[in-house]
């Protein structure tokens, strides 16, 4: 069964809306773990729009499963990762104006600094995953860079405008899973997944971990975080 990484960024989004102390993402992480989450994911953005440095520091000390730090590959954020040493980092592209991460990282012909940063984090015992589109060239480039894992960007699948387009995107995801498995690197997936559209992706098999945020936190507002996490775990069981 695939692991479930719960992205708690949007707990921090609600807190930041009022600049208060609650809801605290550190408390949310503990509840998600008690409900069965296999890992906690946070994105420390350069603009600090939701998760703050304090959150990552406290989560590093309190998360008992596995802490995955989503981040842009910049000198500043890489230095923070190397200091705090999360279990895993997922490198993502980041634009200031975007509502959320808009696409996968382009690692084909990537800057030399990317490989250097990956190596420095791996030397600190951090597993490095690259968030990429389900594209064979990107997977090949991720391998060349020595990534430990890829996270397949499922956004195009989730946002496909028709049943046919969605099916075509699902085939791309399936092909990417196969290629990454052949290459021997771990396969994660995420972005835009919810309680309905995840079912065909789970059925593909071959995914080690799903990273899911918005749909779980949105459901948690209505039914509670414990139940929202548990229900997603049940879907991962197939
Ligand atoms: N994986 C990555 C790399 C992401 O950037 C995000 C969004 O922060 C997610 C997974 C989770 O996406 P969603 O909030 O749509 O579930």
PDB file of C-alpha atoms in Angstrom, residues 11-234:
ATOM      1  CA  UNK A  11      -3.524  24.930   7.991  1.00  0.00           C
ATOM      2  CA  UNK A  12      -0.860  27.634   8.020  1.00  0.00           C
ATOM      3  CA  UNK A  13      -2.754  29.537   5.302  1.00  0.00           C
ATOM      4  CA  UNK A  14      -5.733  29.909   7.666  1.00  0.00           C
ATOM      5  CA  UNK A  15      -3.455  31.030  10.502  1.00  0.00           C
ATOM      6  CA  UNK A  16      -1.665  33.578   8.307  1.00  0.00           C
ATOM      7  CA  UNK A  17      -5.024  35.018   7.163  1.00  0.00           C
ATOM      8  CA  UNK A  18      -5.294  36.594  10.627  1.00  0.00           C
ATOM      9  CA  UNK A  19      -1.672  36.638  11.702  1.00  0.00           C
ATOM     10  CA  UNK A  20      -2.541  34.760  14.879  1.00  0.00           C
ATOM     11  CA  UNK A  21      -1.174  31.548  16.395  1.00  0.00           C
ATOM     12  CA  UNK A  22      -3.942  29.232  15.360  1.00  0.00           C
ATOM     13  CA  UNK A  23      -4.571  26.856  13.815  1.00  0.00           C
ATOM     14  CA  UNK A  24      -1.067  25.605  14.496  1.00  0.00           C
ATOM     15  CA  UNK A  25       0.323  23.329  11.754  1.00  0.00           C
ATOM     16  CA  UNK A  26       2.413  21.581  14.407  1.00  0.00           C
ATOM     17  CA  UNK A  27      -0.781  20.448  16.166  1.00  0.00           C
ATOM     18  CA  UNK A  28      -2.271  19.461  12.795  1.00  0.00           C
ATOM     19  CA  UNK A  29       0.778  17.321  12.048  1.00  0.00           C
ATOM     20  CA  UNK A  30       0.384  15.443  15.336  1.00  0.00           C
ATOM     21  CA  UNK A  31      -3.315  14.787  14.659  1.00  0.00           C
ATOM     22  CA  UNK A  32      -2.608  13.673  11.090  1.00  0.00           C
ATOM     23  CA  UNK A  33       0.024  11.237  12.356  1.00  0.00           C
ATOM     24  CA  UNK A  34      -2.361   9.846  14.982  1.00  0.00           C
ATOM     25  CA  UNK A  35      -4.936   9.359  12.215  1.00  0.00           C
ATOM     26  CA  UNK A  36      -2.490   7.272  10.194  1.00  0.00           C
ATOM     27  CA  UNK A  37      -0.488   9.686   8.039  1.00  0.00           C
ATOM     28  CA  UNK A  38       2.813   8.127   7.054  1.00  0.00           C
ATOM     29  CA  UNK A  39       4.505  11.473   6.658  1.00  0.00           C
ATOM     30  CA  UNK A  40       4.045  15.220   6.944  1.00  0.00           C
ATOM     31  CA  UNK A  41       4.832  17.583   4.087  1.00  0.00           C
ATOM     32  CA  UNK A  42       5.293  21.341   4.231  1.00  0.00           C
ATOM     33  CA  UNK A  43       6.374  23.829   1.595  1.00  0.00           C
ATOM     34  CA  UNK A  44       8.618  26.560   2.948  1.00  0.00           C
ATOM     35  CA  UNK A  45       8.103  29.129   0.222  1.00  0.00           C
ATOM     36  CA  UNK A  46      10.531  31.953  -0.366  1.00  0.00           C
ATOM     37  CA  UNK A  47       7.714  34.442   0.266  1.00  0.00           C
ATOM     38  CA  UNK A  48       6.718  32.602   3.496  1.00  0.00           C
ATOM     39  CA  UNK A  49       3.058  32.971   2.567  1.00  0.00           C
ATOM     40  CA  UNK A  50       1.945  30.062   4.729  1.00  0.00           C
ATOM     41  CA  UNK A  51       4.559  27.853   6.419  1.00  0.00           C
ATOM     42  CA  UNK A  52       7.054  29.816   8.548  1.00  0.00           C
ATOM     43  CA  UNK A  53      10.609  28.943   9.583  1.00  0.00           C
ATOM     44  CA  UNK A  54       9.371  28.342  13.115  1.00  0.00           C
ATOM     45  CA  UNK A  55       6.949  25.689  11.838  1.00  0.00           C
ATOM     46  CA  UNK A  56       9.651  23.709  10.074  1.00  0.00           C
ATOM     47  CA  UNK A  57      11.958  23.931  13.097  1.00  0.00           C
ATOM     48  CA  UNK A  58       9.253  22.627  15.447  1.00  0.00           C
ATOM     49  CA  UNK A  59       8.075  19.961  12.993  1.00  0.00           C
ATOM     50  CA  UNK A  60      11.626  18.693  12.673  1.00  0.00           C
ATOM     51  CA  UNK A  61      11.590  18.091  16.427  1.00  0.00           C
ATOM     52  CA  UNK A  62       8.063  16.698  16.730  1.00  0.00           C
ATOM     53  CA  UNK A  63       7.161  14.745  13.585  1.00  0.00           C
ATOM     54  CA  UNK A  64       7.498  11.082  14.403  1.00  0.00           C
ATOM     55  CA  UNK A  65       6.898   9.587  10.952  1.00  0.00           C
ATOM     56  CA  UNK A  66       8.781  11.346   8.185  1.00  0.00           C
ATOM     57  CA  UNK A  67       9.150  15.038   7.399  1.00  0.00           C
ATOM     58  CA  UNK A  68       9.192  16.044   3.743  1.00  0.00           C
ATOM     59  CA  UNK A  69      10.202  19.625   2.980  1.00  0.00           C
ATOM     60  CA  UNK A  70       8.975  20.938  -0.357  1.00  0.00           C
ATOM     61  CA  UNK A  71      11.211  23.729  -1.510  1.00  0.00           C
ATOM     62  CA  UNK A  72      12.669  25.725  -4.352  1.00  0.00           C
ATOM     63  CA  UNK A  73      16.311  24.949  -5.002  1.00  0.00           C
ATOM     64  CA  UNK A  74      17.716  28.308  -3.891  1.00  0.00           C
ATOM     65  CA  UNK A  75      20.826  28.925  -1.780  1.00  0.00           C
ATOM     66  CA  UNK A  76      18.740  30.263   1.114  1.00  0.00           C
ATOM     67  CA  UNK A  77      16.289  27.358   1.337  1.00  0.00           C
ATOM     68  CA  UNK A  78      18.942  24.703   0.680  1.00  0.00           C
ATOM     69  CA  UNK A  79      20.937  26.123   3.621  1.00  0.00           C
ATOM     70  CA  UNK A  80      17.837  25.774   5.837  1.00  0.00           C
ATOM     71  CA  UNK A  81      17.331  22.169   4.680  1.00  0.00           C
ATOM     72  CA  UNK A  82      20.953  21.318   5.351  1.00  0.00           C
ATOM     73  CA  UNK A  83      20.664  22.784   8.845  1.00  0.00           C
ATOM     74  CA  UNK A  84      17.343  21.161   9.814  1.00  0.00           C
ATOM     75  CA  UNK A  85      17.821  17.911   7.896  1.00  0.00           C
ATOM     76  CA  UNK A  86      14.270  16.811   7.109  1.00  0.00           C
ATOM     77  CA  UNK A  87      13.959  13.141   6.151  1.00  0.00           C
ATOM     78  CA  UNK A  88      13.240  14.118   2.569  1.00  0.00           C
ATOM     79  CA  UNK A  89      13.155  17.221   0.401  1.00  0.00           C
ATOM     80  CA  UNK A  90      11.058  17.596  -2.719  1.00  0.00           C
ATOM     81  CA  UNK A  91      12.431  20.201  -5.090  1.00  0.00           C
ATOM     82  CA  UNK A  92       9.732  22.213  -6.857  1.00  0.00           C
ATOM     83  CA  UNK A  93       9.694  25.227  -9.166  1.00  0.00           C
ATOM     84  CA  UNK A  94       8.394  28.344  -7.472  1.00  0.00           C
ATOM     85  CA  UNK A  95       6.969  31.587  -8.809  1.00  0.00           C
ATOM     86  CA  UNK A  96       5.938  34.415  -6.543  1.00  0.00           C
ATOM     87  CA  UNK A  97       2.612  35.161  -8.201  1.00  0.00           C
ATOM     88  CA  UNK A  98       1.347  31.579  -8.492  1.00  0.00           C
ATOM     89  CA  UNK A  99      -1.549  30.347  -6.353  1.00  0.00           C
ATOM     90  CA  UNK A 100       0.130  26.954  -6.010  1.00  0.00           C
ATOM     91  CA  UNK A 101       2.958  25.070  -7.716  1.00  0.00           C
ATOM     92  CA  UNK A 102       2.055  25.298 -11.394  1.00  0.00           C
ATOM     93  CA  UNK A 103       4.141  22.655 -13.100  1.00  0.00           C
ATOM     94  CA  UNK A 104       6.954  20.227 -12.633  1.00  0.00           C
ATOM     95  CA  UNK A 105      10.591  21.216 -12.353  1.00  0.00           C
ATOM     96  CA  UNK A 106      12.411  21.373 -15.686  1.00  0.00           C
ATOM     97  CA  UNK A 107      15.472  19.240 -14.971  1.00  0.00           C
ATOM     98  CA  UNK A 108      16.480  18.659 -18.600  1.00  0.00           C
ATOM     99  CA  UNK A 109      19.669  20.671 -19.050  1.00  0.00           C
ATOM    100  CA  UNK A 110      19.346  21.910 -15.484  1.00  0.00           C
ATOM    101  CA  UNK A 111      21.812  24.399 -14.060  1.00  0.00           C
ATOM    102  CA  UNK A 112      24.950  22.910 -12.500  1.00  0.00           C
ATOM    103  CA  UNK A 113      23.878  24.397  -9.176  1.00  0.00           C
ATOM    104  CA  UNK A 114      20.953  21.943  -9.049  1.00  0.00           C
ATOM    105  CA  UNK A 115      23.253  18.908  -9.029  1.00  0.00           C
ATOM    106  CA  UNK A 116      25.525  20.596  -6.469  1.00  0.00           C
ATOM    107  CA  UNK A 117      22.607  21.333  -4.152  1.00  0.00           C
ATOM    108  CA  UNK A 118      21.230  17.796  -4.512  1.00  0.00           C
ATOM    109  CA  UNK A 119      24.592  16.354  -3.562  1.00  0.00           C
ATOM    110  CA  UNK A 120      25.017  18.628  -0.557  1.00  0.00           C
ATOM    111  CA  UNK A 121      21.650  17.568   0.851  1.00  0.00           C
ATOM    112  CA  UNK A 122      22.273  13.887   0.179  1.00  0.00           C
ATOM    113  CA  UNK A 123      25.589  14.204   2.042  1.00  0.00           C
ATOM    114  CA  UNK A 124      23.513  15.339   5.025  1.00  0.00           C
ATOM    115  CA  UNK A 125      21.445  12.152   4.844  1.00  0.00           C
ATOM    116  CA  UNK A 126      18.429  13.776   3.180  1.00  0.00           C
ATOM    117  CA  UNK A 127      16.498  11.836   0.547  1.00  0.00           C
ATOM    118  CA  UNK A 128      16.084  14.102  -2.491  1.00  0.00           C
ATOM    119  CA  UNK A 129      12.983  13.881  -4.667  1.00  0.00           C
ATOM    120  CA  UNK A 130      12.315  15.963  -7.796  1.00  0.00           C
ATOM    121  CA  UNK A 131       8.778  17.088  -8.634  1.00  0.00           C
ATOM    122  CA  UNK A 132       8.480  16.593 -12.381  1.00  0.00           C
ATOM    123  CA  UNK A 133       5.838  16.185 -15.056  1.00  0.00           C
ATOM    124  CA  UNK A 134       5.145  12.619 -16.249  1.00  0.00           C
ATOM    125  CA  UNK A 135       7.647  13.012 -19.071  1.00  0.00           C
ATOM    126  CA  UNK A 136      10.303  10.434 -19.949  1.00  0.00           C
ATOM    127  CA  UNK A 137      12.977  13.025 -20.717  1.00  0.00           C
ATOM    128  CA  UNK A 138      12.485  14.585 -17.294  1.00  0.00           C
ATOM    129  CA  UNK A 139      12.717  11.183 -15.605  1.00  0.00           C
ATOM    130  CA  UNK A 140      15.922  10.431 -17.459  1.00  0.00           C
ATOM    131  CA  UNK A 141      17.384  13.799 -16.454  1.00  0.00           C
ATOM    132  CA  UNK A 142      16.326  13.244 -12.822  1.00  0.00           C
ATOM    133  CA  UNK A 143      18.243   9.965 -12.861  1.00  0.00           C
ATOM    134  CA  UNK A 144      21.312  11.618 -14.362  1.00  0.00           C
ATOM    135  CA  UNK A 145      21.189  14.156 -11.533  1.00  0.00           C
ATOM    136  CA  UNK A 146      21.277  11.335  -8.983  1.00  0.00           C
ATOM    137  CA  UNK A 147      17.837  11.978  -7.483  1.00  0.00           C
ATOM    138  CA  UNK A 148      16.659   9.349  -4.997  1.00  0.00           C
ATOM    139  CA  UNK A 149      13.023   9.735  -6.028  1.00  0.00           C
ATOM    140  CA  UNK A 150      10.697  11.576  -8.341  1.00  0.00           C
ATOM    141  CA  UNK A 151       7.300  12.970  -7.506  1.00  0.00           C
ATOM    142  CA  UNK A 152       5.038  12.773 -10.532  1.00  0.00           C
ATOM    143  CA  UNK A 153       3.050  15.974 -10.994  1.00  0.00           C
ATOM    144  CA  UNK A 154      -0.556  14.815 -11.287  1.00  0.00           C
ATOM    145  CA  UNK A 155      -1.981  18.306 -11.913  1.00  0.00           C
ATOM    146  CA  UNK A 156      -2.604  17.829 -15.647  1.00  0.00           C
ATOM    147  CA  UNK A 157      -4.440  14.582 -14.932  1.00  0.00           C
ATOM    148  CA  UNK A 158      -6.559  16.206 -12.213  1.00  0.00           C
ATOM    149  CA  UNK A 159      -7.361  19.304 -14.287  1.00  0.00           C
ATOM    150  CA  UNK A 160      -8.072  17.487 -17.585  1.00  0.00           C
ATOM    151  CA  UNK A 161     -11.217  19.015 -19.138  1.00  0.00           C
ATOM    152  CA  UNK A 162     -12.785  15.827 -20.493  1.00  0.00           C
ATOM    153  CA  UNK A 163     -12.912  12.134 -19.773  1.00  0.00           C
ATOM    154  CA  UNK A 164     -10.743  11.394 -22.848  1.00  0.00           C
ATOM    155  CA  UNK A 165      -8.142  13.981 -21.881  1.00  0.00           C
ATOM    156  CA  UNK A 166      -8.077  12.635 -18.348  1.00  0.00           C
ATOM    157  CA  UNK A 167      -7.535   9.102 -19.599  1.00  0.00           C
ATOM    158  CA  UNK A 168      -4.669  10.305 -21.822  1.00  0.00           C
ATOM    159  CA  UNK A 169      -3.062  12.024 -18.811  1.00  0.00           C
ATOM    160  CA  UNK A 170      -3.500   8.875 -16.735  1.00  0.00           C
ATOM    161  CA  UNK A 171      -1.616   6.887 -19.375  1.00  0.00           C
ATOM    162  CA  UNK A 172       1.247   9.414 -19.147  1.00  0.00           C
ATOM    163  CA  UNK A 173       1.332   8.900 -15.371  1.00  0.00           C
ATOM    164  CA  UNK A 174       1.359   5.137 -15.847  1.00  0.00           C
ATOM    165  CA  UNK A 175       4.215   5.321 -18.370  1.00  0.00           C
ATOM    166  CA  UNK A 176       6.184   7.554 -16.011  1.00  0.00           C
ATOM    167  CA  UNK A 177       5.689   5.160 -13.094  1.00  0.00           C
ATOM    168  CA  UNK A 178       6.934   2.294 -15.244  1.00  0.00           C
ATOM    169  CA  UNK A 179      10.015   4.203 -16.439  1.00  0.00           C
ATOM    170  CA  UNK A 180      10.972   5.333 -12.944  1.00  0.00           C
ATOM    171  CA  UNK A 181      10.550   1.833 -11.546  1.00  0.00           C
ATOM    172  CA  UNK A 182      12.732   0.443 -14.346  1.00  0.00           C
ATOM    173  CA  UNK A 183      15.338   3.034 -13.411  1.00  0.00           C
ATOM    174  CA  UNK A 184      15.153   1.909  -9.795  1.00  0.00           C
ATOM    175  CA  UNK A 185      14.158   5.210  -8.225  1.00  0.00           C
ATOM    176  CA  UNK A 186      11.295   5.729  -5.805  1.00  0.00           C
ATOM    177  CA  UNK A 187       8.040   7.079  -7.212  1.00  0.00           C
ATOM    178  CA  UNK A 188       5.844   9.574  -5.413  1.00  0.00           C
ATOM    179  CA  UNK A 189       2.860  11.455  -6.833  1.00  0.00           C
ATOM    180  CA  UNK A 190       0.849  14.493  -5.976  1.00  0.00           C
ATOM    181  CA  UNK A 191      -0.908  17.742  -6.785  1.00  0.00           C
ATOM    182  CA  UNK A 192      -4.630  18.202  -7.242  1.00  0.00           C
ATOM    183  CA  UNK A 193      -5.556  14.745  -5.992  1.00  0.00           C
ATOM    184  CA  UNK A 194      -8.849  14.403  -4.158  1.00  0.00           C
ATOM    185  CA  UNK A 195     -11.129  11.670  -2.792  1.00  0.00           C
ATOM    186  CA  UNK A 196     -12.502  10.889  -6.273  1.00  0.00           C
ATOM    187  CA  UNK A 197      -9.742  11.380  -8.790  1.00  0.00           C
ATOM    188  CA  UNK A 198      -7.188   9.450  -6.738  1.00  0.00           C
ATOM    189  CA  UNK A 199      -8.977   6.121  -7.233  1.00  0.00           C
ATOM    190  CA  UNK A 200      -7.745   5.414 -10.815  1.00  0.00           C
ATOM    191  CA  UNK A 201      -4.222   6.527  -9.848  1.00  0.00           C
ATOM    192  CA  UNK A 202      -4.117   4.117  -6.904  1.00  0.00           C
ATOM    193  CA  UNK A 203      -5.348   1.380  -9.249  1.00  0.00           C
ATOM    194  CA  UNK A 204      -2.266   1.889 -11.473  1.00  0.00           C
ATOM    195  CA  UNK A 205      -0.067   0.571  -8.654  1.00  0.00           C
ATOM    196  CA  UNK A 206       3.664   1.284  -8.421  1.00  0.00           C
ATOM    197  CA  UNK A 207       3.456   4.516  -6.427  1.00  0.00           C
ATOM    198  CA  UNK A 208       5.405   4.558  -3.175  1.00  0.00           C
ATOM    199  CA  UNK A 209       3.906   7.705  -1.683  1.00  0.00           C
ATOM    200  CA  UNK A 210       1.141  10.195  -2.366  1.00  0.00           C
ATOM    201  CA  UNK A 211       1.522  13.766  -1.145  1.00  0.00           C
ATOM    202  CA  UNK A 212      -1.878  15.349  -0.684  1.00  0.00           C
ATOM    203  CA  UNK A 213      -2.801  18.668   0.831  1.00  0.00           C
ATOM    204  CA  UNK A 214      -5.700  20.814  -0.273  1.00  0.00           C
ATOM    205  CA  UNK A 215      -8.405  18.150  -0.528  1.00  0.00           C
ATOM    206  CA  UNK A 216      -7.580  16.707   2.903  1.00  0.00           C
ATOM    207  CA  UNK A 217      -7.482  20.084   4.664  1.00  0.00           C
ATOM    208  CA  UNK A 218     -10.662  21.196   2.830  1.00  0.00           C
ATOM    209  CA  UNK A 219     -12.468  18.064   4.021  1.00  0.00           C
ATOM    210  CA  UNK A 220     -11.021  18.488   7.498  1.00  0.00           C
ATOM    211  CA  UNK A 221     -12.761  21.860   7.834  1.00  0.00           C
ATOM    212  CA  UNK A 222     -16.079  20.020   7.516  1.00  0.00           C
ATOM    213  CA  UNK A 223     -15.517  16.604   9.069  1.00  0.00           C
ATOM    214  CA  UNK A 224     -12.366  17.000  11.163  1.00  0.00           C
ATOM    215  CA  UNK A 225      -8.749  16.255  10.334  1.00  0.00           C
ATOM    216  CA  UNK A 226      -8.650  12.825  11.906  1.00  0.00           C
ATOM    217  CA  UNK A 227     -11.540  11.592   9.750  1.00  0.00           C
ATOM    218  CA  UNK A 228     -10.257  13.328   6.613  1.00  0.00           C
ATOM    219  CA  UNK A 229      -6.878  11.594   6.909  1.00  0.00           C
ATOM    220  CA  UNK A 230      -8.419   8.230   7.751  1.00  0.00           C
ATOM    221  CA  UNK A 231     -10.750   8.365   4.754  1.00  0.00           C
ATOM    222  CA  UNK A 232      -7.871   9.124   2.397  1.00  0.00           C
ATOM    223  CA  UNK A 233      -5.866   6.248   3.883  1.00  0.00           C
ATOM    224  CA  UNK A 234      -8.800   3.937   3.188  1.00  0.00           C
TER     225      UNK A 234
END
